[in-house]
XYZ file of C-alpha atoms in Angstrom:
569
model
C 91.849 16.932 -16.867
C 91.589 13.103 -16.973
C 93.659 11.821 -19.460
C 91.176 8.608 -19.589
C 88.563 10.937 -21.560
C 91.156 11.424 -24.736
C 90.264 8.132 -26.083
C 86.309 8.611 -25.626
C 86.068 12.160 -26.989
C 87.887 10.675 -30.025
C 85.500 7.842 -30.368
C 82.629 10.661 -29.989
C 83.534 12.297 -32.816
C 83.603 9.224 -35.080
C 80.128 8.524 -34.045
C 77.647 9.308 -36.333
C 74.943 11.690 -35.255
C 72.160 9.231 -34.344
C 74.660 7.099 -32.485
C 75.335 10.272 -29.812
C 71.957 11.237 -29.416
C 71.177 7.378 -28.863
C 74.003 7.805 -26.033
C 73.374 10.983 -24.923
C 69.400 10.247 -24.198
C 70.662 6.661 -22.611
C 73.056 8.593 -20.473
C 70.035 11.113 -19.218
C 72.491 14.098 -20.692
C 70.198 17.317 -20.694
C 69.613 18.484 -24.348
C 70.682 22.151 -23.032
C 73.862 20.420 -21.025
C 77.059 23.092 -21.615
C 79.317 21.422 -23.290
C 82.015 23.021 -25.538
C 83.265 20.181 -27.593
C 83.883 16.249 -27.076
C 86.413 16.919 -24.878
C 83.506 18.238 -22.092
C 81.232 15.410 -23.291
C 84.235 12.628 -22.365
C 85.243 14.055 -19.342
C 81.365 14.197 -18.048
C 79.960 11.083 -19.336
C 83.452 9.763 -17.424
C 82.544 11.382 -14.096
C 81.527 9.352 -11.329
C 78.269 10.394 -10.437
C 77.497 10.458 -14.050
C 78.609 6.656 -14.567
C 77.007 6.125 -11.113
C 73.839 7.174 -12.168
C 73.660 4.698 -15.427
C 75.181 1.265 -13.831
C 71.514 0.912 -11.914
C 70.162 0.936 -15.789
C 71.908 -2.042 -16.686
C 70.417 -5.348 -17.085
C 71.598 -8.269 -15.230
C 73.532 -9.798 -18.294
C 75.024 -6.259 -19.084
C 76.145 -5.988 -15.458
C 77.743 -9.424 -15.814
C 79.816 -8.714 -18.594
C 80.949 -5.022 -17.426
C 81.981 -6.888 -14.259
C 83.628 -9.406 -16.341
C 86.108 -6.931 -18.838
C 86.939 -5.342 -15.581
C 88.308 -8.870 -14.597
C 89.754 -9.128 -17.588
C 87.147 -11.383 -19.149
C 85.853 -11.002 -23.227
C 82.423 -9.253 -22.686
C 80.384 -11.662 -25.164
C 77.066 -10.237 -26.792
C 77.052 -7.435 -24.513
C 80.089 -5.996 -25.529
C 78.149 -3.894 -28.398
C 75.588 -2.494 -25.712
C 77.864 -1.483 -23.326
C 80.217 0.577 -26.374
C 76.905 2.277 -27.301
C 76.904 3.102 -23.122
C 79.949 4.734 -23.526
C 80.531 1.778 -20.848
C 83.359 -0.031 -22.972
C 86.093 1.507 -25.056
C 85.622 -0.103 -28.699
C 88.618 -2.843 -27.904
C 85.803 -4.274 -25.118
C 88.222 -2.686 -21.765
C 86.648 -0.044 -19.246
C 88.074 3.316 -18.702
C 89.752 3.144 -15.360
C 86.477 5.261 -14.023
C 84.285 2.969 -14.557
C 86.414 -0.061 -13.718
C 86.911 1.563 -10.431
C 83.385 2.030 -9.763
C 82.596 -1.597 -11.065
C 85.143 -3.083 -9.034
C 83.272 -2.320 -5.739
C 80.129 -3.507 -7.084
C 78.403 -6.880 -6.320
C 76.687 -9.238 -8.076
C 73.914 -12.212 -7.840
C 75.090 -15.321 -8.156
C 74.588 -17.634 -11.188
C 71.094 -19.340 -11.790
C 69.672 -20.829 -14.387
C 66.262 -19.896 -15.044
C 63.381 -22.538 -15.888
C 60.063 -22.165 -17.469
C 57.127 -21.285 -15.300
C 54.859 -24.118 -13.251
C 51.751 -24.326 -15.269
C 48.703 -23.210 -12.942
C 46.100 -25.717 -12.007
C 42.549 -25.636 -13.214
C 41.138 -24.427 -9.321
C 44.369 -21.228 -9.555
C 43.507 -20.612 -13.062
C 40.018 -20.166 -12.326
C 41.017 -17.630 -9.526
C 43.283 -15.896 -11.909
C 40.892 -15.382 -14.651
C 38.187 -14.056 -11.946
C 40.967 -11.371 -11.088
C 41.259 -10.380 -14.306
C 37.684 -10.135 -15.226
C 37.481 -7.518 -12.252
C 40.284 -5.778 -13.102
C 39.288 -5.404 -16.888
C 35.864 -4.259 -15.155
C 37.611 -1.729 -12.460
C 39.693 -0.135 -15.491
C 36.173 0.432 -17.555
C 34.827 2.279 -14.650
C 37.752 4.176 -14.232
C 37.340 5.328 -17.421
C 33.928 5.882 -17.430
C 34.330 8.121 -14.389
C 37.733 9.776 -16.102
C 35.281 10.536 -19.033
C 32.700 12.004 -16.814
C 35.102 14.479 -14.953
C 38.465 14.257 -15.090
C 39.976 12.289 -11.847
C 42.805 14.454 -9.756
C 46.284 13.170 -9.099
C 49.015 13.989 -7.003
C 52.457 15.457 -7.874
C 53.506 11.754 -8.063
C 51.290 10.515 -10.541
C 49.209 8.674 -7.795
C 45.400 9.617 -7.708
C 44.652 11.559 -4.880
C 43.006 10.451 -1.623
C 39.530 12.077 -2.168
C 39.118 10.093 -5.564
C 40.334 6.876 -4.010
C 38.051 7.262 -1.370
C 34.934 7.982 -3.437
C 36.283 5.031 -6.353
C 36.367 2.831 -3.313
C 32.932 3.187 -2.207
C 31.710 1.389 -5.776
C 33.515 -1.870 -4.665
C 37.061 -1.527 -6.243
C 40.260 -1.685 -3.108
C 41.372 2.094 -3.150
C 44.726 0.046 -2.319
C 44.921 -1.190 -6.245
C 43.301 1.667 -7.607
C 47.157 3.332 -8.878
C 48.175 -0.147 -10.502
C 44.707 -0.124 -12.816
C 45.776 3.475 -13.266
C 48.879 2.720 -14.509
C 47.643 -0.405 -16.062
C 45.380 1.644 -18.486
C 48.132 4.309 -19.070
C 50.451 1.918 -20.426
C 47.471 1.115 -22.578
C 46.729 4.176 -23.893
C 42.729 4.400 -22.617
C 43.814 7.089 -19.750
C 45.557 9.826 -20.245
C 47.703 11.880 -17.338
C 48.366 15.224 -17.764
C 47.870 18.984 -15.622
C 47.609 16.574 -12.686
C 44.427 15.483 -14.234
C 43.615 11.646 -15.192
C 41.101 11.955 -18.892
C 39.685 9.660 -20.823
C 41.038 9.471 -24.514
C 39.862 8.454 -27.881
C 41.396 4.890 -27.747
C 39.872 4.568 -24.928
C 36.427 5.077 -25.841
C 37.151 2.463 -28.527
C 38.353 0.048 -26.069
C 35.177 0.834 -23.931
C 32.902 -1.092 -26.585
C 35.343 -4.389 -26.994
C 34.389 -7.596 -25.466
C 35.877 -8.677 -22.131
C 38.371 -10.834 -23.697
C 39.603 -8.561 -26.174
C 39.497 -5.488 -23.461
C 42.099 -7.823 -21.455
C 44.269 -8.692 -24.817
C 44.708 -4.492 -25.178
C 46.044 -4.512 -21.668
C 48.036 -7.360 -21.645
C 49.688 -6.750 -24.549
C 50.532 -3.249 -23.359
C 51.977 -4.623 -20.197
C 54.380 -6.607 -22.114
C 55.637 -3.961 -24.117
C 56.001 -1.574 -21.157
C 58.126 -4.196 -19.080
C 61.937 -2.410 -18.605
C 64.659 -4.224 -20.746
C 65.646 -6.517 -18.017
C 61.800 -8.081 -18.299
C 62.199 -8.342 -21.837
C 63.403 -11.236 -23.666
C 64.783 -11.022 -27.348
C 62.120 -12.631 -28.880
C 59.677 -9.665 -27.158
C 58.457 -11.582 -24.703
C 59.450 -11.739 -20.590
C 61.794 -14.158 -18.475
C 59.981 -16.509 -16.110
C 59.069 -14.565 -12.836
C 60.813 -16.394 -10.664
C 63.947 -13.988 -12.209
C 62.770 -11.242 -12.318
C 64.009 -9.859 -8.941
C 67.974 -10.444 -9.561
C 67.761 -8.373 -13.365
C 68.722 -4.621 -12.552
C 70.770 -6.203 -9.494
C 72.608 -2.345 -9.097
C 69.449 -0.711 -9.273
C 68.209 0.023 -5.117
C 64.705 0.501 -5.991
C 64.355 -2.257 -8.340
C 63.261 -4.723 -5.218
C 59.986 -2.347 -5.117
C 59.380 -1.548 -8.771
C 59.722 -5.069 -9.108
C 56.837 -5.844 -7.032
C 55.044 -3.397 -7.950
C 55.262 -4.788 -11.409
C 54.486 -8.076 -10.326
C 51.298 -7.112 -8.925
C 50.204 -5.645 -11.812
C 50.774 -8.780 -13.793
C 49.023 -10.402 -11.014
C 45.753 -8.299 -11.601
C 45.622 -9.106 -15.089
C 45.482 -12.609 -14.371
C 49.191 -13.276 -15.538
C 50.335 -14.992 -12.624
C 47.895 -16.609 -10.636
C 48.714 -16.722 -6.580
C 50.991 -19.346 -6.125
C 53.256 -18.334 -8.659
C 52.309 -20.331 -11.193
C 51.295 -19.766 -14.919
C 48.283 -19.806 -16.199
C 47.392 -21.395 -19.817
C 46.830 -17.676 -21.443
C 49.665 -16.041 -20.054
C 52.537 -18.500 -22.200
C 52.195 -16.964 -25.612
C 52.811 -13.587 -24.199
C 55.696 -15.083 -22.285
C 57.045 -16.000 -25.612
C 56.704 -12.924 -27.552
C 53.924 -14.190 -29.363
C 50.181 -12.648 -30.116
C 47.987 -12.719 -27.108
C 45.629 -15.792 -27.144
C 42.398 -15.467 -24.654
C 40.654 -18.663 -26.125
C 41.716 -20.353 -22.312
C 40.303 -17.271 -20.736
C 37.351 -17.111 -22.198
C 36.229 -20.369 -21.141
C 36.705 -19.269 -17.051
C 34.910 -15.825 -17.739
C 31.488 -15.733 -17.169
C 29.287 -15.707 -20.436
C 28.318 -12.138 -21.347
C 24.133 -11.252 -22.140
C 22.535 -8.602 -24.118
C 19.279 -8.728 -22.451
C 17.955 -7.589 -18.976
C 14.550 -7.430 -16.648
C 13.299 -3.724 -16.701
C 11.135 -3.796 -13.239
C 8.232 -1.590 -11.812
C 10.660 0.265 -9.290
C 12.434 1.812 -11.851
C 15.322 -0.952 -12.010
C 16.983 -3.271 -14.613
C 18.528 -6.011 -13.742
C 21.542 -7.740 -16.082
C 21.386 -11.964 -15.343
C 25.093 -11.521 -15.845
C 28.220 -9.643 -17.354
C 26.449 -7.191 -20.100
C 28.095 -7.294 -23.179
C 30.249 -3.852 -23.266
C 29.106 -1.823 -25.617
C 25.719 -2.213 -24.075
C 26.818 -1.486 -20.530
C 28.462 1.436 -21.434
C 25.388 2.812 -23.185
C 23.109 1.794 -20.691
C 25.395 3.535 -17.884
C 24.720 6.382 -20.102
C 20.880 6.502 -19.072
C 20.939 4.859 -16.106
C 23.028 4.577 -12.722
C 24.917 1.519 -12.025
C 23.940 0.456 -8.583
C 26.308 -3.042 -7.956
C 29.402 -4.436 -9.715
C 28.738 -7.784 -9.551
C 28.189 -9.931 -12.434
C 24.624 -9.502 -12.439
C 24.750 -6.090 -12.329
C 21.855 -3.989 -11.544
C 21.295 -0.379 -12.688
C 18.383 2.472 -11.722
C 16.664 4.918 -13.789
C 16.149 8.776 -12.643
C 15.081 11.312 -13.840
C 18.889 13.179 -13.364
C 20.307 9.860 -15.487
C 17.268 10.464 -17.984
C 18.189 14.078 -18.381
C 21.580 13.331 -18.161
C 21.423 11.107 -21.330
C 19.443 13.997 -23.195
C 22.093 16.460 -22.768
C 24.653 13.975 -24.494
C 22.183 13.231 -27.499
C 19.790 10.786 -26.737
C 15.832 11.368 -27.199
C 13.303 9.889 -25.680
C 12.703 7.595 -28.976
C 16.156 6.449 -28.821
C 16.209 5.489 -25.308
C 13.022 3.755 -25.454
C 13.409 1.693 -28.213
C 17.105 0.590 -26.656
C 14.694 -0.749 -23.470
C 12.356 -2.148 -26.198
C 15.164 -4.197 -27.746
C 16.609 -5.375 -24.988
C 14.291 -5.738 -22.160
C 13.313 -9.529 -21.507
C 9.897 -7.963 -19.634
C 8.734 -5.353 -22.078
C 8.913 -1.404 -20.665
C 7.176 -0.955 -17.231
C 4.662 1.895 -17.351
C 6.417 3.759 -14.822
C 9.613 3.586 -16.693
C 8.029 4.923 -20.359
C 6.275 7.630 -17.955
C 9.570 8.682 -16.678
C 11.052 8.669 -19.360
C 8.724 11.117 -21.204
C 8.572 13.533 -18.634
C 11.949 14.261 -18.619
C 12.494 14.432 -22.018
C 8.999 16.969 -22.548
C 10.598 19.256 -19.921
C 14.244 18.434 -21.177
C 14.807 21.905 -23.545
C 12.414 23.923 -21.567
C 15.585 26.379 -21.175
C 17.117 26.897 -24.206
C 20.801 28.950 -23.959
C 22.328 30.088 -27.392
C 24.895 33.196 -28.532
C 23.253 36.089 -29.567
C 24.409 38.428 -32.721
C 25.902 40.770 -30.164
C 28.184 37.710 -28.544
C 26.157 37.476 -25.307
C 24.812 34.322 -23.534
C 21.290 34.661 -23.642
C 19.109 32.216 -21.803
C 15.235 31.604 -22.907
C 12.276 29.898 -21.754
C 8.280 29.408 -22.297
C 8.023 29.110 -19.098
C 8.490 32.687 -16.778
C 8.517 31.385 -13.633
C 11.327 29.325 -14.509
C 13.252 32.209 -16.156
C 12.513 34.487 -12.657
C 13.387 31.607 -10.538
C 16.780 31.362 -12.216
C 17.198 35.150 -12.081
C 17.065 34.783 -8.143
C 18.805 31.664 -7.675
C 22.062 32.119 -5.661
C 23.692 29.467 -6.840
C 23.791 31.242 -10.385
C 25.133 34.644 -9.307
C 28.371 33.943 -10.553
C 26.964 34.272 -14.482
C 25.715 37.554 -13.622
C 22.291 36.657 -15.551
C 20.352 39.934 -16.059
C 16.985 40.162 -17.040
C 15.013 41.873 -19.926
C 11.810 41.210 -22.253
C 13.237 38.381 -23.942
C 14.843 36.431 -21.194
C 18.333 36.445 -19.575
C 21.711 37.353 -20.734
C 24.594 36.779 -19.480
C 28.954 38.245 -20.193
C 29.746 34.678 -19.945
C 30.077 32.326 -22.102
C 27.312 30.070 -23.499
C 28.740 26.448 -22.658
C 30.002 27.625 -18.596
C 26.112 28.861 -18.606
C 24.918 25.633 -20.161
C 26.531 23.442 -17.728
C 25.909 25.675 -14.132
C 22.434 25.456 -15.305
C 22.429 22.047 -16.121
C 24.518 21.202 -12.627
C 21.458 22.937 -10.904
C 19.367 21.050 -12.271
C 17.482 23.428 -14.875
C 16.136 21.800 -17.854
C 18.403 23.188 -20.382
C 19.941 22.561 -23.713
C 22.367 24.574 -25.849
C 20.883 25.408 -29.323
C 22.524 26.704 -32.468
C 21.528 29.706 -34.918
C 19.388 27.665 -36.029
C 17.562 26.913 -33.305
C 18.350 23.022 -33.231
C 19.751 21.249 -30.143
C 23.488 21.140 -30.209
C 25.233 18.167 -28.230
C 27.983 19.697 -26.385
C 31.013 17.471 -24.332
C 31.697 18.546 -21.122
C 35.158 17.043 -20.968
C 36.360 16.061 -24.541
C 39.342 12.919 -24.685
C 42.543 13.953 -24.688
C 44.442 13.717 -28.013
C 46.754 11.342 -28.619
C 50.386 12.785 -27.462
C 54.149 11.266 -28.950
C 56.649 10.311 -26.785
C 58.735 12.886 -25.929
C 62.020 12.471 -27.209
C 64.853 14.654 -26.901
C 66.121 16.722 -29.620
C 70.423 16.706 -29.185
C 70.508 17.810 -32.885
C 70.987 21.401 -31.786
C 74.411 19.782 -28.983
C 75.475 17.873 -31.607
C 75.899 20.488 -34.029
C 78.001 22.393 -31.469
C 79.926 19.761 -30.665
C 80.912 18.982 -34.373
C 81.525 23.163 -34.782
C 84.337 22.605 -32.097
C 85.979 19.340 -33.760
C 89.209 20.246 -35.211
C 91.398 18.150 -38.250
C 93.964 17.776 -35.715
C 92.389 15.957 -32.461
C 96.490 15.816 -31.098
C 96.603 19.525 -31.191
C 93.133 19.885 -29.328
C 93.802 17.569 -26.574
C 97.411 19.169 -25.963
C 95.642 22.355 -25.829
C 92.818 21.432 -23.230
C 95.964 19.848 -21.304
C 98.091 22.521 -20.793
C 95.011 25.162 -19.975
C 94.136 22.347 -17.163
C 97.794 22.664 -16.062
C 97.802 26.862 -16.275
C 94.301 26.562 -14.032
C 95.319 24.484 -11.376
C 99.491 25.571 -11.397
C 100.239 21.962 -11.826
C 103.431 20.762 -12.791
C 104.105 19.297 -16.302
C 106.692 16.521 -17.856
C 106.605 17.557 -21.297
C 108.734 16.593 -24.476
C 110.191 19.052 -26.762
C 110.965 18.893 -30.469
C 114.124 20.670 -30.690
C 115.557 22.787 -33.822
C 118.394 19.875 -34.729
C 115.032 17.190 -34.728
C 116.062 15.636 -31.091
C 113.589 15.750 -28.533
C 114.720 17.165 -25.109
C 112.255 16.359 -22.007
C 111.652 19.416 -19.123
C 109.522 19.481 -15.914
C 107.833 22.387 -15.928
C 105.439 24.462 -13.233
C 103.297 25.776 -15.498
C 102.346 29.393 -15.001
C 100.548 30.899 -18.672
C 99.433 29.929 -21.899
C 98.954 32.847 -24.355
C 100.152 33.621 -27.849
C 100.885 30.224 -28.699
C 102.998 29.588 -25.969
C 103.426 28.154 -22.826
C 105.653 29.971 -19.802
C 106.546 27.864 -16.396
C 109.351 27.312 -14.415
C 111.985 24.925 -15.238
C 112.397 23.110 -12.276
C 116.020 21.454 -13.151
C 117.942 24.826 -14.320
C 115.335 27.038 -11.721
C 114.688 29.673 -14.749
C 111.400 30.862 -16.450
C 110.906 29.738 -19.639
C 108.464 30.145 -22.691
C 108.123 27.353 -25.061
C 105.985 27.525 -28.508
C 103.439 25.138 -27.943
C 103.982 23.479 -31.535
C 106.936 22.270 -30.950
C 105.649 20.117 -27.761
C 105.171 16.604 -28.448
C 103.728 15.475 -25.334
C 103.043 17.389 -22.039
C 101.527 15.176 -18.775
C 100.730 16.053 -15.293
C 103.065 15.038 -12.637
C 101.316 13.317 -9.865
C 102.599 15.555 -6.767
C 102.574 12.091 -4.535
C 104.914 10.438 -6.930
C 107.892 12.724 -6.673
């Protein structure tokens, strides 16, 4: 057993309770980890591979002053950080472990940091275009997460066959998993089952202006930057430092980038480096402020030209709320900013299933139409909503799906169709009826195409979601009440006694041979080198190596007992 683990395991067990499991989820220590008592928890938070795996954590100014107490140096403001690490012993000097791994370690040299080159009004311009699309790439992300849930790979990334089909609307399939991540961080998407979803903040970020969308995800960005990023007043260092601050960290040269990029898509650092007006306060830790951003962005309108061909153009960006609940009835055909969107009777239908009526959606186009409602359009739009309903599917008082219709032909049509076998729809007087249940009926029905609605006991339309937003889940955080408790069970008055203990097992296990003191009957102490051999009964037996005899020695009267290095003798 190290003997450089006494002095932590006693500084464990002075720690309060919140103070280890601040440590121990710091340190990445598994909740279920088998320790037995501080001892175990000094001797593996001193291993190697365990300090090993924390010095890539540390920040750039952490690093520094570790490096400098192994040099001798005070550890300034740090000092407190790296003691909560388990880094530091409480007088500000490294356990010998980590000093030896520190040693080898190298380090960036000095550089002062200075603040960001402000961006010109022509790089501005470009920046604030960027993040206008990006704000507008994350919407239809979510839009599309809210329609079906988007697949991702083990990784996180979205997989290839959503890229590819994302890609095909206009937005780079190579910039797709930063706007992912981008809208994570934010809260609007939602990963989970290897599934991308929609979520309630989301669909409340859905009907904010542009400029307000972008202060949501900026903001978010900032507080998801790692510590290195961060500055104390919550904001970030200058960019030009952020490479050198997790300098024994191997991946931090790509996570770095990576994070740069995504800063670079929100229009936080424009392309030469440089800052632009909106991104300072955040910089500083203050509120986000788009006022300069809003004067580059395109001016958004709430009216559009409804045309014969069953089209509606935007003359630019649509204000939000009323792009989102146009894409509701119609399909958006480009992504420019004046966008242009086509009417069907699928997007018709579609809308009815999620609770429009052919009132609502008309008097929408009536509001905002700049050309009145083309006859075509109105005409369209009451046809699908008269044969909208036509199949009605409800529970009966038996607990089957049963599936109705006016119309016969329809009903036999549906009893024949193939692509419905797999509900198992049987006929009888009153219609079909089905083992499965009513909404996976609803919606095969409804992806055939059949005019159907669900309706209650009541025989009104119910409005059913396909693919409800995910709740809202914490943070995970690790529970180490249950380790700590066990760890305080095995904590002893006598922290001498427990160490000696734990010493001379070591010494029993591995047959190592022991320099320990002896109080002797008279009071003098008397020193022995011992082989040990067994500890039992409150005693320990070895060979004296001197006098070449076995002896046994009560273990309370041994003041001190330490392993003779074998090289040393």
């Amino acid at each position: 057993m190290s003997t450089h683990a006494r002095p932590l395991a006693v500084w464990l067990a002075a720690a309060p309770d919140a103070q280890l499991a601040a440590l121990f989820e710091a340190r990445g220590v598994r909740e279920d980890v088998a320790w037995a008592d501080f001892f175990d928890a000094a001797e593996a938070l001193l291993d190697p591979a365990s300090i090993e795996r924390m010095l890539p954590r540390l920040t750039l100014a952490e690093a520094r002053a570790l490096r400098g107490s192994v040099e001798g140096e005070d550890s300034g403001e740090e000092a407190s950080s790296l003691i909560a690490l388990a880094l530091l012993r409480p007088d500000g000097t490294p356990p010998p472990p980590v000093a030896d791994i520190v040693a080898a370690r190298e380090l960036p040299e000095e550089n002062d940091l200075t603040d960001p080159i402000p961006a010109d009004e022509r790089t501005a311009a470009r920046a604030a275009e960027r993040s206008f699309t990006s704000v507008g790439a994350i919407a239809d992300l979510l839009l599309l997460a809210a329609e079906t849930p988007l697949a991702l790979l083990t990784g996180g990334n979205l997989a290839a066959g959503e890229k590819r089909r994302i890609a095909e609307s206009g937005t780079p399939a190579e910039i797709l998993d930063d706007l992912v991540a981008i809208a994570v961080a934010a809260g609007i998407l939602s990963t989970g089952d290897r599934k991308l979803r929609s979520t309630a903040v989301g669909e409340a970020w859905l009907r904010l202006a542009a400029s307000d969308r972008w202060i949501a995800l900026a903001e978010a960005f900032r507080a998801s930057l790692p510590r290195g990023l961060r500055t104390d007043d919550g904001g970030w260092l200058p960019v030009a430092g952020w490479p050198r601050q997790h300098p024994w960290d191997p991946s931090w040269s790509e996570r770095c980038a990576t994070i740069r990029a995504r800063a670079t898509l929100l229009g936080l650092i424009a392309a030469d480096d440089t800052e632009p007006e909106w991104a300072v306060p955040l910089r500083l830790g203050e509120p986000a402020d788009a006022t300069a951003l809003e004067r580059m962005l395109p001016a958004e309108v709430d009216r559009i030209f409804l045309q014969n061909d069953l089209t509606a153009i935007a003359p630019g960006p649509l204000k939000p709320a009323l792009d989102v609940r146009l894409r509701g009835i119609a399909a958006r055909e480009s992504t420019a900013q004046a966008s242009s969107y086509r009417f069907t009777a699928e997007s018709i239908a579609h809308a009815l299933t999620t609770g429009e009526t052919a009132a609502s959606i008309l008097d929408l186009l009536g509001e905002i139409s700049l050309t009145g409602i083309p006859q075509p359009l109105e005409y369209l739009v009451m046809q699908t909503a008269q044969r909208h309903g036509l199949v009605r599917v409800f529970t009966d008082w038996s607990g089957r799906t049963r599936v109705a219709s006016a119309d016969a032909t329809l009903l036999d049509a549906m009893g024949v169709d193939q692509s419905l076998r797999p509900l198992a729809l049987s006929r009888d007087a009153e219609g079909l009826s089905s083992r499965v249940g009513r909404d996976t009926v609803y919606w095969t029905l409804t992806d055939a195409r059949y005019p159907a609605m669900i309706v209650g006991s009541d025989g009104q339309p119910l409005v059913v979601d396909r693919n409800p937003v995910a709740a809202s889940e914490p943070s995970a955080v690790r529970d180490y009440s249950a380790l700590i408790a066990r760890l305080r069970a095995q904590q002893g008055p006598d922290a001498d006694a427990a160490w000696l203990d734990r010493e001379l097992e070591a010494a029993v296990r591995t047959k190592a041979v022991l320099h320990v003191e002896i109080l002797m009957p008279d009071g003098s102490m008397r020193e022995l080198q011992l082989e040990a051999s067994g500890l039992g009964g409150g005693r320990l037996r070895g060979r004296d190596r001197a006098a070449d005899v076995e002896r046994t020695l009560p273990v309370r009267s041994i003041r001190s007992a330490r392993v003779i290095d074998p090289s040393s003798e």
